[in-house]
Short mmCIF file of C-alpha atoms and ligand atoms in Angstrom, two decimals:
data_model
loop_
_atom_site.label_atom_id
_atom_site.label_comp_id
_atom_site.label_asym_id
_atom_site.label_seq_id
_atom_site.Cartn_x
_atom_site.Cartn_y
_atom_site.Cartn_z
CA MET B 343 -27.06 18.49 -10.86
CA ASN B 344 -29.96 16.90 -12.71
CA ARG B 345 -31.87 18.56 -15.51
CA SER B 346 -35.14 19.29 -13.75
CA ARG B 347 -33.33 20.97 -10.90
CA ALA B 348 -31.42 23.13 -13.38
CA LYS B 349 -34.70 24.08 -15.09
CA ASN B 350 -36.35 24.99 -11.75
CA LYS B 351 -33.34 27.14 -10.89
CA LEU B 352 -33.53 28.94 -14.27
CA ALA B 353 -37.26 29.56 -13.80
CA LEU B 354 -36.74 30.89 -10.35
CA PHE B 355 -33.96 33.12 -11.58
CA LEU B 356 -36.06 34.56 -14.41
CA ILE B 357 -39.06 35.25 -12.09
CA ALA B 358 -36.81 36.92 -9.52
CA THR B 359 -35.16 39.06 -12.21
CA ALA B 360 -38.54 40.10 -13.65
CA LEU B 361 -39.84 41.08 -10.21
CA VAL B 362 -36.73 43.08 -9.31
CA VAL B 363 -36.74 44.87 -12.73
CA LEU B 364 -40.42 45.74 -12.15
CA ALA B 365 -39.64 46.99 -8.65
CA ILE B 366 -36.80 49.09 -9.97
CA TYR B 367 -38.96 50.46 -12.77
CA LEU B 368 -41.59 51.43 -10.18
CA VAL B 369 -39.29 53.13 -7.70
CA PHE B 370 -37.62 55.13 -10.44
CA ALA B 371 -40.70 55.97 -12.54
CA PHE B 372 -42.59 57.13 -9.49
CA ASP B 373 -39.50 58.55 -7.85
CA ARG B 374 -40.89 62.09 -7.31
CA ARG B 375 -44.39 60.97 -6.33
CA LEU B 376 -43.03 58.52 -3.83
CA ARG B 377 -40.80 61.11 -2.16
CA GLU B 378 -43.71 63.56 -1.95
CA LEU B 379 -46.06 61.00 -0.58
CA LEU B 380 -43.65 59.78 2.06
CA SER B 381 -42.63 63.26 3.13
CA PHE B 382 -46.33 64.18 3.39
CA GLN B 383 -47.02 61.05 5.48
CA MET B 384 -44.12 61.87 7.76
CA GLY B 385 -45.32 65.35 8.34
CA GLY B 386 -42.93 67.22 6.06
CA LEU B 387 -39.73 65.42 6.92
CA GLY B 388 -38.42 65.49 3.28
CA SER B 389 -34.83 64.43 4.04
CA LYS B 390 -35.91 61.28 5.85
CA ALA B 391 -38.34 60.39 3.06
CA ASP B 392 -35.49 60.92 0.53
CA THR B 393 -33.23 58.54 2.49
CA ILE B 394 -35.91 55.83 2.57
CA VAL B 395 -36.52 56.03 -1.18
CA ASN B 396 -32.75 56.05 -1.86
CA VAL B 397 -32.22 52.98 0.34
CA LEU B 398 -35.13 51.26 -1.46
CA GLN B 399 -33.53 52.02 -4.78
CA LEU B 400 -30.13 50.85 -3.48
CA LEU B 401 -31.71 47.64 -2.28
CA PHE B 402 -33.43 46.76 -5.54
CA LEU B 403 -30.41 47.74 -7.66
CA GLY B 404 -28.25 45.69 -5.27
CA ILE B 405 -30.40 42.64 -5.76
CA LEU B 406 -30.31 43.15 -9.51
CA ALA B 407 -26.52 43.47 -9.36
CA TYR B 408 -26.42 40.19 -7.46
CA LEU B 409 -28.60 38.43 -10.02
CA VAL B 410 -26.50 39.82 -12.87
CA VAL B 411 -23.30 38.59 -11.23
CA ARG B 412 -24.78 35.11 -10.72
CA ALA B 413 -25.94 34.94 -14.33
CA PHE B 414 -22.59 36.14 -15.62
CA ASN B 415 -20.78 33.65 -13.38
CA ALA B 416 -22.88 30.72 -14.61
CA LEU B 417 -22.48 31.87 -18.27
CA VAL B 418 -18.68 32.45 -18.17
CA PHE B 419 -17.52 29.59 -15.93
CA GLY B 420 -20.26 27.08 -16.37
CA ILE B 421 -20.69 27.22 -20.11
CA VAL B 422 -17.91 29.06 -21.93
CA PHE B 423 -15.02 27.65 -19.84
CA ARG B 424 -16.20 24.11 -20.02
CA PHE B 425 -16.68 24.09 -23.78
CA ARG B 426 -13.68 26.17 -24.76
CA ARG B 427 -11.04 24.78 -22.50
CA GLY B 428 -12.48 21.48 -21.46
CA PHE B 429 -12.19 22.00 -17.74
CA GLU B 430 -14.26 23.28 -14.92
CA ALA B 431 -13.12 26.33 -12.88
CA PRO B 432 -12.83 25.50 -9.16
CA THR B 433 -15.72 26.68 -7.00
CA LEU B 434 -13.46 28.94 -4.97
CA VAL B 435 -12.28 30.87 -8.05
CA ARG B 436 -15.96 31.33 -9.06
CA ASN B 437 -16.91 32.54 -5.61
CA ILE B 438 -14.02 35.03 -5.41
CA PHE B 439 -15.00 36.36 -8.81
CA SER B 440 -18.60 36.76 -7.67
CA ILE B 441 -17.67 38.58 -4.46
CA LEU B 442 -15.34 40.96 -6.22
CA ALA B 443 -17.71 41.71 -9.07
CA PHE B 444 -20.65 42.25 -6.68
CA THR B 445 -18.62 44.52 -4.41
CA ALA B 446 -17.55 46.65 -7.34
CA LEU B 447 -21.07 46.88 -8.72
CA PHE B 448 -22.49 47.67 -5.28
CA PHE B 449 -19.86 50.38 -4.80
CA LEU B 450 -20.79 51.96 -8.14
CA ILE B 451 -24.54 51.89 -7.37
CA PHE B 452 -23.99 53.29 -3.89
CA THR B 453 -21.91 56.22 -5.09
CA TRP B 454 -24.45 56.93 -7.77
CA ILE B 455 -27.40 57.01 -5.32
CA PHE B 456 -25.54 58.58 -2.43
CA PRO B 457 -23.03 60.89 -4.19
CA THR B 458 -22.40 62.80 -1.05
CA VAL B 459 -21.43 59.82 1.19
CA ASN B 460 -17.82 58.74 1.04
CA LEU B 461 -18.06 54.96 1.28
CA GLY B 462 -14.31 54.50 1.48
CA ALA B 463 -13.98 56.84 4.45
CA LEU B 464 -16.95 55.14 6.09
CA PHE B 465 -15.10 51.83 6.00
CA THR B 466 -11.71 53.09 6.98
CA THR B 467 -12.66 55.51 9.73
CA SER B 468 -15.36 53.52 11.49
CA ALA B 469 -13.53 51.75 14.28
CA ILE B 470 -16.74 50.12 15.53
CA PHE B 471 -17.57 48.85 12.08
CA GLY B 472 -14.03 47.41 11.90
CA VAL B 473 -14.36 45.60 15.22
CA ILE B 474 -17.81 44.25 14.34
CA LEU B 475 -16.58 43.12 10.96
CA GLY B 476 -13.43 41.63 12.44
CA LEU B 477 -15.20 39.67 15.15
CA ALA B 478 -18.10 38.49 13.00
CA LEU B 479 -15.97 37.45 10.11
CA GLN B 480 -13.03 36.04 12.05
CA ASP B 481 -13.82 32.39 11.18
CA THR B 482 -15.23 33.14 7.79
CA LEU B 483 -12.15 35.16 6.75
CA GLY B 484 -9.91 32.48 8.25
CA ASN B 485 -11.62 29.84 6.13
CA PHE B 486 -11.58 32.09 3.14
CA PHE B 487 -7.84 32.77 3.26
CA ALA B 488 -7.07 29.17 4.10
CA GLY B 489 -9.20 28.21 1.11
CA ILE B 490 -7.17 30.57 -1.12
CA SER B 491 -3.96 29.08 0.11
CA LEU B 492 -5.29 25.57 -0.55
CA GLN B 493 -6.19 26.57 -4.07
CA ALA B 494 -2.80 28.12 -4.66
CA ASP B 495 -0.85 25.29 -3.06
CA ARG B 496 -3.03 22.47 -4.47
CA PRO B 497 -1.79 19.75 -2.08
CA PHE B 498 -4.67 17.56 -3.31
CA GLN B 499 -7.37 17.59 -5.94
CA VAL B 500 -10.91 16.49 -6.49
CA GLY B 501 -10.93 12.64 -6.61
CA ASP B 502 -7.94 12.19 -4.33
CA VAL B 503 -8.33 10.23 -1.07
CA ILE B 504 -7.41 12.29 2.03
CA THR B 505 -7.28 11.59 5.73
CA VAL B 506 -7.45 14.70 7.92
CA GLY B 507 -6.40 15.42 11.46
CA ALA B 508 -6.77 13.74 14.82
CA HIS B 509 -10.25 12.37 14.01
CA ARG B 510 -8.79 10.80 10.88
CA HIS B 511 -11.70 11.75 8.64
CA SER B 512 -11.03 9.81 5.51
CA GLY B 513 -12.68 9.93 2.10
CA VAL B 514 -12.64 11.06 -1.52
CA VAL B 515 -12.37 14.86 -2.03
CA GLU B 516 -15.53 16.11 -3.77
CA GLY B 517 -14.78 19.82 -3.72
CA ILE B 518 -13.03 22.75 -2.08
CA THR B 519 -15.21 25.78 -1.47
CA TRP B 520 -14.36 29.14 0.11
CA ARG B 521 -15.45 27.70 3.47
CA ALA B 522 -14.66 24.00 3.58
CA ILE B 523 -13.26 20.84 2.05
CA LYS B 524 -16.06 18.42 1.19
CA ILE B 525 -15.12 14.72 1.37
CA ARG B 526 -17.30 11.68 0.81
CA THR B 527 -16.41 9.02 3.40
CA PHE B 528 -16.29 5.35 2.63
CA SER B 529 -19.64 4.87 4.25
CA ASN B 530 -21.06 7.38 1.74
CA HIS B 531 -21.43 10.26 4.22
CA VAL B 532 -20.37 13.76 3.35
CA VAL B 533 -18.03 15.38 5.82
CA LEU B 534 -17.16 19.06 5.64
CA ILE B 535 -13.83 20.10 7.10
CA SER B 536 -13.44 23.82 7.38
CA ASN B 537 -10.45 25.20 5.50
CA SER B 538 -8.94 26.79 8.59
CA THR B 539 -9.03 23.40 10.43
CA ALA B 540 -7.48 21.65 7.43
CA ALA B 541 -4.77 24.29 7.31
CA LYS B 542 -3.76 23.48 10.94
CA GLU B 543 -4.03 19.70 10.78
CA PRO B 544 -1.80 17.15 9.09
CA ILE B 545 -3.44 15.83 5.92
CA GLU B 546 -2.50 12.46 4.47
CA VAL B 547 -3.02 12.56 0.70
CA SER B 548 -3.33 9.48 -1.51
CA PRO B 549 -3.40 11.06 -4.98
CA ARG B 550 -5.75 9.60 -7.58
CA ASN B 551 -3.09 9.06 -10.24
CA ASN B 552 -0.54 7.53 -7.90
CA LEU B 553 0.04 3.92 -6.86
CA ASN B 554 -0.61 4.16 -3.09
CA ALA B 555 0.27 1.04 -1.20
CA ARG B 556 -2.01 -0.86 1.22
CA LEU B 557 -1.05 -3.26 4.03
CA VAL B 558 -3.16 -6.28 5.01
CA PHE B 559 -2.18 -8.34 8.04
CA PHE B 560 -2.59 -12.08 8.67
CA ASN B 561 -0.85 -14.82 10.61
CA THR B 562 0.02 -18.49 10.61
CA LEU B 563 0.90 -21.19 13.10
CA PHE B 564 4.55 -21.45 13.92
CA THR B 565 4.66 -24.85 12.27
CA ASP B 566 3.84 -23.39 8.80
CA SER B 567 6.75 -22.74 6.54
CA PRO B 568 7.44 -19.02 5.92
CA ALA B 569 8.82 -19.63 2.38
CA LYS B 570 5.66 -21.54 1.43
CA THR B 571 3.34 -19.03 3.11
CA ILE B 572 4.99 -16.10 1.33
CA HIS B 573 4.82 -17.82 -2.03
CA VAL B 574 1.20 -18.91 -1.64
CA VAL B 575 -0.06 -15.55 -0.46
CA ARG B 576 1.83 -13.55 -3.09
CA GLU B 577 0.33 -15.68 -5.86
CA ALA B 578 -3.19 -15.49 -4.40
CA VAL B 579 -3.08 -11.70 -3.96
CA ARG B 580 -1.55 -10.65 -7.27
CA GLU B 581 -4.56 -12.06 -9.20
CA ALA B 582 -7.21 -10.21 -7.17
CA ASP B 583 -9.31 -7.51 -8.80
CA ASN B 584 -7.98 -3.88 -8.41
CA VAL B 585 -4.54 -5.16 -7.37
CA SER B 586 -2.12 -3.39 -9.70
CA GLN B 587 -0.26 -5.60 -12.17
CA LYS B 588 2.53 -3.02 -12.25
CA ILE B 589 4.03 -4.01 -8.95
CA THR B 590 4.08 -7.52 -7.52
CA PRO B 591 2.67 -7.70 -4.01
CA VAL B 592 5.23 -8.08 -1.22
CA VAL B 593 4.65 -10.54 1.63
CA ARG B 594 6.82 -10.10 4.74
CA ILE B 595 7.06 -11.41 8.31
CA ARG B 596 6.24 -8.50 10.61
CA ASN B 597 6.76 -10.25 13.88
CA LEU B 598 7.27 -13.54 15.59
CA GLY B 599 4.31 -13.07 17.90
CA GLU B 600 3.15 -14.83 20.99
CA SER B 601 0.97 -17.44 19.35
CA SER B 602 1.67 -16.92 15.64
CA VAL B 603 4.00 -15.80 12.90
CA GLU B 604 2.62 -12.39 11.97
CA TYR B 605 2.74 -11.35 8.31
CA GLU B 606 1.83 -8.31 6.22
CA VAL B 607 1.03 -8.24 2.54
CA LYS B 608 1.70 -4.96 0.78
CA TYR B 609 -0.13 -4.39 -2.49
CA TRP B 610 -0.90 -1.43 -4.71
CA PRO B 611 -4.57 -0.90 -5.70
CA ASP B 612 -5.20 0.54 -9.16
CA ASP B 613 -8.10 2.59 -7.75
CA TYR B 614 -7.24 3.68 -4.19
CA ALA B 615 -10.79 4.90 -3.50
CA LYS B 616 -11.88 1.24 -3.54
CA HIS B 617 -9.16 0.02 -1.16
CA HIS B 618 -11.65 -1.21 1.51
CA ASP B 619 -13.24 -3.61 -0.93
CA THR B 620 -9.86 -4.71 -2.20
CA ASP B 621 -8.49 -5.27 1.35
CA ALA B 622 -11.48 -7.50 2.00
CA LEU B 623 -10.97 -9.38 -1.26
CA VAL B 624 -7.31 -9.87 -0.42
CA ARG B 625 -8.22 -11.38 2.96
CA GLN B 626 -10.71 -13.68 1.23
CA ARG B 627 -8.11 -14.83 -1.29
CA ILE B 628 -5.67 -15.55 1.51
CA TRP B 629 -8.24 -17.71 3.29
CA TYR B 630 -8.90 -19.85 0.22
CA ALA B 631 -5.22 -20.11 -0.61
CA PHE B 632 -4.51 -21.27 2.92
CA ARG B 633 -7.20 -23.91 2.59
CA ARG B 634 -5.65 -25.27 -0.63
CA ALA B 635 -2.08 -25.18 0.61
CA LYS B 636 -2.99 -26.63 4.04
CA LEU B 637 -1.66 -23.57 5.83
CA ASN B 638 -3.31 -22.57 9.14
CA PHE B 639 -4.33 -19.26 10.62
CA ALA B 640 -3.30 -19.00 14.25
CA TYR B 641 -5.42 -18.03 17.17
CA PRO B 642 -4.24 -17.46 20.74
CA THR B 643 -2.93 -20.85 21.84
CA ARG B 644 -1.12 -22.50 24.67
CA THR B 645 1.12 -25.32 23.43
CA LEU B 646 1.10 -28.35 25.64
CA LEU B 647 4.12 -30.42 24.87
CA VAL B 648 3.57 -34.15 25.62
CA GLU B 649 6.81 -35.90 25.03
CA ARG B 650 7.01 -39.57 24.26
CA ARG B 651 10.57 -40.75 24.04
CA PRO B 652 11.20 -43.06 21.12
CA LYS B 653 12.11 -46.60 22.10
CA PRO B 654 15.67 -47.71 21.31
CA GLY B 655 16.00 -48.29 17.57
CA GLU B 656 12.80 -46.34 16.88
CA ARG B 657 12.76 -43.02 15.13
CA ASP B 658 10.10 -40.41 15.85
CA GLY B 659 8.18 -38.50 13.22
CA ASP B 660 8.82 -39.24 9.55
CA GLY B 661 11.36 -42.00 10.19
CA GLY B 662 9.90 -44.09 7.40
CA ALA B 663 10.37 -41.35 4.80
CA ILE B 664 13.99 -40.90 5.88
CA VAL B 665 14.79 -44.58 5.53
CA GLU B 666 13.18 -44.50 2.07
CA ARG B 667 15.17 -41.48 1.11
CA LEU B 668 18.55 -42.93 2.21
CA ALA B 669 17.79 -46.26 0.52
CA ALA B 670 17.37 -44.37 -2.74
CA VAL B 671 20.78 -42.65 -2.52
CA ASP B 672 23.07 -44.48 -4.98
CA ILE B 673 26.07 -44.86 -2.75
CA PHE B 674 23.95 -46.43 0.03
CA ALA B 675 22.33 -48.94 -2.39
CA PRO B 676 24.61 -51.76 -1.27
CA LEU B 677 23.53 -51.43 2.39
CA SER B 678 21.13 -53.93 3.91
CA THR B 679 17.73 -52.81 5.18
CA GLU B 680 18.89 -52.88 8.75
CA GLU B 681 21.99 -50.87 7.98
CA THR B 682 19.91 -48.24 6.14
CA ALA B 683 17.53 -48.08 9.12
CA MET B 684 20.45 -47.64 11.46
CA LEU B 685 21.86 -44.86 9.29
CA ALA B 686 18.36 -43.17 9.23
CA GLN B 687 18.27 -43.39 12.99
CA ALA B 688 21.58 -41.59 13.21
CA ALA B 689 20.64 -38.89 10.71
CA THR B 690 19.40 -35.47 11.82
CA SER B 691 17.02 -33.41 9.75
CA HIS B 692 17.50 -29.60 9.24
CA VAL B 693 15.39 -27.14 7.32
CA PHE B 694 16.93 -24.19 5.51
CA ALA B 695 15.18 -21.12 4.11
CA PRO B 696 15.79 -20.07 0.48
CA ASP B 697 19.24 -18.55 0.03
CA GLU B 698 20.51 -19.80 3.39
CA THR B 699 24.02 -21.29 3.45
CA VAL B 700 24.12 -24.95 4.59
CA ILE B 701 27.88 -25.25 4.61
CA ARG B 702 30.56 -22.63 3.94
CA ALA B 703 33.73 -23.19 1.92
CA GLY B 704 36.85 -23.31 4.17
CA ASP B 705 34.96 -24.37 7.32
CA PRO B 706 35.96 -27.59 8.95
CA GLY B 707 33.34 -30.36 8.61
CA SER B 708 32.74 -33.80 10.01
CA SER B 709 29.41 -34.71 8.52
CA MET B 710 27.79 -35.22 5.14
CA PHE B 711 24.24 -34.33 3.98
CA VAL B 712 21.54 -35.86 1.83
CA VAL B 713 18.96 -33.56 0.20
CA HIS B 714 15.61 -34.79 1.58
CA ASN B 715 13.35 -32.02 0.06
CA GLY B 716 14.25 -29.05 -2.09
CA ARG B 717 17.39 -28.05 -4.08
CA VAL B 718 20.85 -26.69 -3.24
CA SER B 719 23.57 -25.17 -5.34
CA VAL B 720 27.32 -25.89 -4.90
CA GLN B 721 29.26 -22.72 -5.31
CA VAL B 722 32.99 -21.84 -5.41
CA SER B 723 34.47 -18.37 -5.33
CA GLU B 724 36.79 -17.57 -8.27
CA ASN B 725 38.52 -14.20 -8.48
CA GLY B 726 36.00 -12.79 -6.06
CA ARG B 727 33.04 -14.10 -8.16
CA LEU B 728 30.78 -17.03 -7.24
CA ARG B 729 30.64 -19.93 -9.76
CA THR B 730 27.92 -22.58 -9.45
CA VAL B 731 29.55 -25.94 -9.87
CA ALA B 732 26.47 -28.10 -9.51
CA ILE B 733 22.83 -28.05 -8.51
CA LEU B 734 21.78 -30.98 -6.32
CA SER B 735 18.20 -32.03 -5.79
CA GLU B 736 16.35 -34.69 -3.71
CA GLY B 737 18.36 -37.84 -3.11
CA ALA B 738 21.76 -36.19 -3.93
CA PHE B 739 24.45 -35.85 -1.24
CA PHE B 740 27.14 -33.38 -0.43
CA GLY B 741 29.71 -32.57 2.26
CA GLU B 742 31.30 -36.00 1.85
CA MET B 743 34.73 -34.56 0.90
CA ALA B 744 35.48 -32.94 4.23
CA LEU B 745 33.94 -35.94 6.12
CA PHE B 746 36.05 -38.53 4.31
CA THR B 747 39.28 -36.67 4.01
CA GLY B 748 39.36 -34.47 7.05
CA GLU B 749 40.11 -31.41 4.85
CA PRO B 750 38.18 -28.14 5.04
CA ARG B 751 34.95 -27.80 2.98
CA THR B 752 35.87 -27.37 -0.69
CA ALA B 753 32.78 -25.33 -1.67
CA SER B 754 29.78 -23.55 -0.18
CA VAL B 755 26.34 -25.12 -0.47
CA VAL B 756 23.36 -22.82 -0.52
CA ALA B 757 19.61 -23.66 -0.40
CA LEU B 758 17.90 -22.55 -3.61
CA GLU B 759 14.41 -23.03 -2.13
CA GLU B 760 13.11 -24.20 1.24
CA THR B 761 15.30 -27.32 1.65
CA GLU B 762 15.36 -30.14 4.20
CA VAL B 763 18.65 -31.98 4.51
CA LEU B 764 19.63 -35.11 6.48
CA GLU B 765 22.97 -34.81 8.26
CA ILE B 766 25.04 -38.00 8.77
CA GLY B 767 28.02 -37.77 11.15
CA HIS B 768 31.46 -39.37 11.25
CA ALA B 769 30.55 -42.16 13.71
CA ALA B 770 27.60 -43.41 11.72
CA MET B 771 29.62 -43.50 8.53
CA LYS B 772 32.39 -45.40 10.22
CA ARG B 773 29.95 -48.05 11.25
CA VAL B 774 28.78 -48.33 7.63
CA PHE B 775 32.31 -48.54 6.34
CA ASP B 776 33.29 -51.25 8.82
CA THR B 777 30.60 -53.59 7.38
CA ASN B 778 30.78 -52.34 3.73
CA PRO B 779 34.45 -51.71 2.85
CA ASP B 780 33.55 -51.56 -0.91
CA LEU B 781 31.65 -48.34 -0.27
CA VAL B 782 34.89 -46.49 0.29
CA GLU B 783 36.01 -47.24 -3.22
CA SER B 784 32.87 -46.01 -4.98
CA LEU B 785 32.97 -42.87 -2.81
CA SER B 786 36.59 -42.19 -3.70
CA HIS B 787 35.63 -42.23 -7.37
CA ILE B 788 32.82 -39.78 -6.85
CA ILE B 789 35.07 -37.47 -4.80
CA ALA B 790 37.77 -37.55 -7.48
CA GLU B 791 35.18 -36.63 -10.11
CA ARG B 792 33.77 -33.77 -8.05
CA ARG B 793 37.25 -32.44 -7.44
CA GLN B 794 37.65 -32.21 -11.20
CA GLY B 795 34.46 -30.18 -11.38
CA LEU B 796 35.83 -27.82 -8.81
CA ALA B 797 39.01 -27.05 -10.80
CA ALA B 798 38.96 -23.60 -12.36
CA ASN B 799 40.01 -24.71 -15.83
CA GLN B 800 37.38 -27.38 -16.53
CA ASN B 801 38.95 -29.86 -18.91
CA LEU B 802 36.45 -32.61 -19.14
CA SER B 803 38.91 -35.52 -18.96
CA PRO B 804 37.72 -38.40 -16.80
CA ALA B 805 38.89 -38.63 -13.19
CA ASP B 806 42.48 -39.63 -12.80
CA GLU B 807 42.93 -43.22 -11.57
CA ASP B 808 45.94 -42.26 -9.49
CA GLU B 809 43.98 -39.58 -7.79
CA SER B 810 41.17 -42.03 -6.97
CA ALA B 811 43.68 -44.51 -5.52
CA GLY B 812 45.38 -41.78 -3.43
CA LEU B 813 41.94 -40.69 -2.13
CA LEU B 814 40.99 -44.27 -1.32
CA SER B 815 44.02 -44.78 0.92
CA ALA B 816 43.51 -41.31 2.50
CA ILE B 817 39.93 -42.12 3.39
CA LYS B 818 40.90 -45.47 4.77
CA ARG B 819 43.58 -43.91 6.86
CA PHE B 820 41.20 -41.23 8.12
CA PHE B 821 38.60 -43.75 9.20
CA GLY B 822 41.20 -46.23 10.56
CA LEU B 823 40.17 -48.89 8.09
CA ASN B 824 42.56 -51.51 6.57
P1 CMP M 110 32.85 -30.70 1.08
O1 CMP M 110 34.17 -30.33 0.51
O2 CMP M 110 32.80 -31.39 2.36
O3 CMP M 110 31.91 -29.39 1.11
C1 CMP M 110 31.52 -28.87 -0.11
C2 CMP M 110 30.79 -29.88 -0.90
O4 CMP M 110 30.37 -29.54 -2.18
C3 CMP M 110 31.72 -31.04 -1.22
O5 CMP M 110 32.10 -31.66 0.03
C4 CMP M 110 30.95 -31.85 -2.19
O6 CMP M 110 30.03 -32.61 -1.53
C5 CMP M 110 30.20 -30.76 -2.90
N1 CMP M 110 30.88 -30.56 -4.24
C6 CMP M 110 32.05 -30.07 -4.49
N2 CMP M 110 32.31 -30.08 -5.85
C7 CMP M 110 31.19 -30.66 -6.44
C8 CMP M 110 30.87 -31.00 -7.75
N3 CMP M 110 31.67 -30.76 -8.76
N4 CMP M 110 29.68 -31.55 -7.97
C9 CMP M 110 28.81 -31.80 -6.95
N5 CMP M 110 29.12 -31.50 -5.69
C10 CMP M 110 30.29 -30.94 -5.37
#
């Protein structure tokens, strides 16, 4: 309330009190005169005139009692409580106090003016009065008691965001009176929800001092990588204003939809009352992050697949990059350009998500892999625990042991991030060996060295010559080479 309004109220209060005190003074000072005058006017009906004067006195004293209770209420709750204890008493408590104080005062005044009338009996014995009161006050009393139970239960407080009932009225709680809950909606309207309605409906409470989560939805084309999308969006959202630094936002795939991969980002706003603005900001950040990372929002699409079969010897898509990658792998360095191109033609590319297993220890295997993009870790299980033997990045190869010896996979290989590998099968390698017999020797050295790395007690002695020679003949035998 602003100051001028408070001043006006005080002035009005003082004028009303002065008028009522004057009226009371007049009806009591001229009590006898008034009664005589009235009874004379009514042709000697003294008892009726008495009743009228008594009612007048009751009325003015009642108004004075009301003003006194209001003043007392303002003084005790508004001033003393706030200064002494540093908090404001809820409106409902103030109202209950006013009603009780006024009823007590009114009762006293009534019994003083009408000593012969038994007010208690009047209330308890009058059936009609009871029915009237019951019907008239049904809703009011319902609200009143629901309000009391809300105050006692305190499921939410002023400042919390609540959503009530089937109409999903949502807003910040501004107050709870004896009749209704007052909320300010996010379009700055005030909605009053009667206490009895609120008592019957489910209420969703987002307390002010609690980290309440929000979900914002978006989507991408099926061709966009989920690992990249999740990383990009998480980083874009965590920096946004009002997104809590206490919990990192979570980005998840909700659904593989008809025309898009559907995602949700879950974040925790510091101030929940501002979540609409923050949701909007989060969407904006996602848009810009998508722009920078060359990710694409999806819209309803029909995919028309036009297939052009590659001519013999031609590789579709990023064939050039694959040739380049294979040429850079050290064991393939001795190959001619044509041989590398042939190997690239035979290689198949696969993409793995972070933490996905590319090959599993113990499985049979008849192909090897070159890391095209990303990183993998080579892991062996020792006494039920995983040990990382090596981390291989772009240009490194793995899976050669099982391919060249025919034995099961000696270790598991797991993608550490989104990783693309090129798989080369037995037939392609045999063709390479036929024209480059020296390759087998350099490979047998590498395999012998890697075997050492796999051994549990890692003594770092160089690879055994005998072991290399044994491997060499095993590989030759396996590939049917001389
Ligand atoms: P393979 O046995 O077919 O399957 C598991 C692969 O892990 C194995 O071939 C090697 O390519 C790779 N590997 C095993 N030990 C090592 C190591 N010490 N360093 C690097 N790679 C390894």
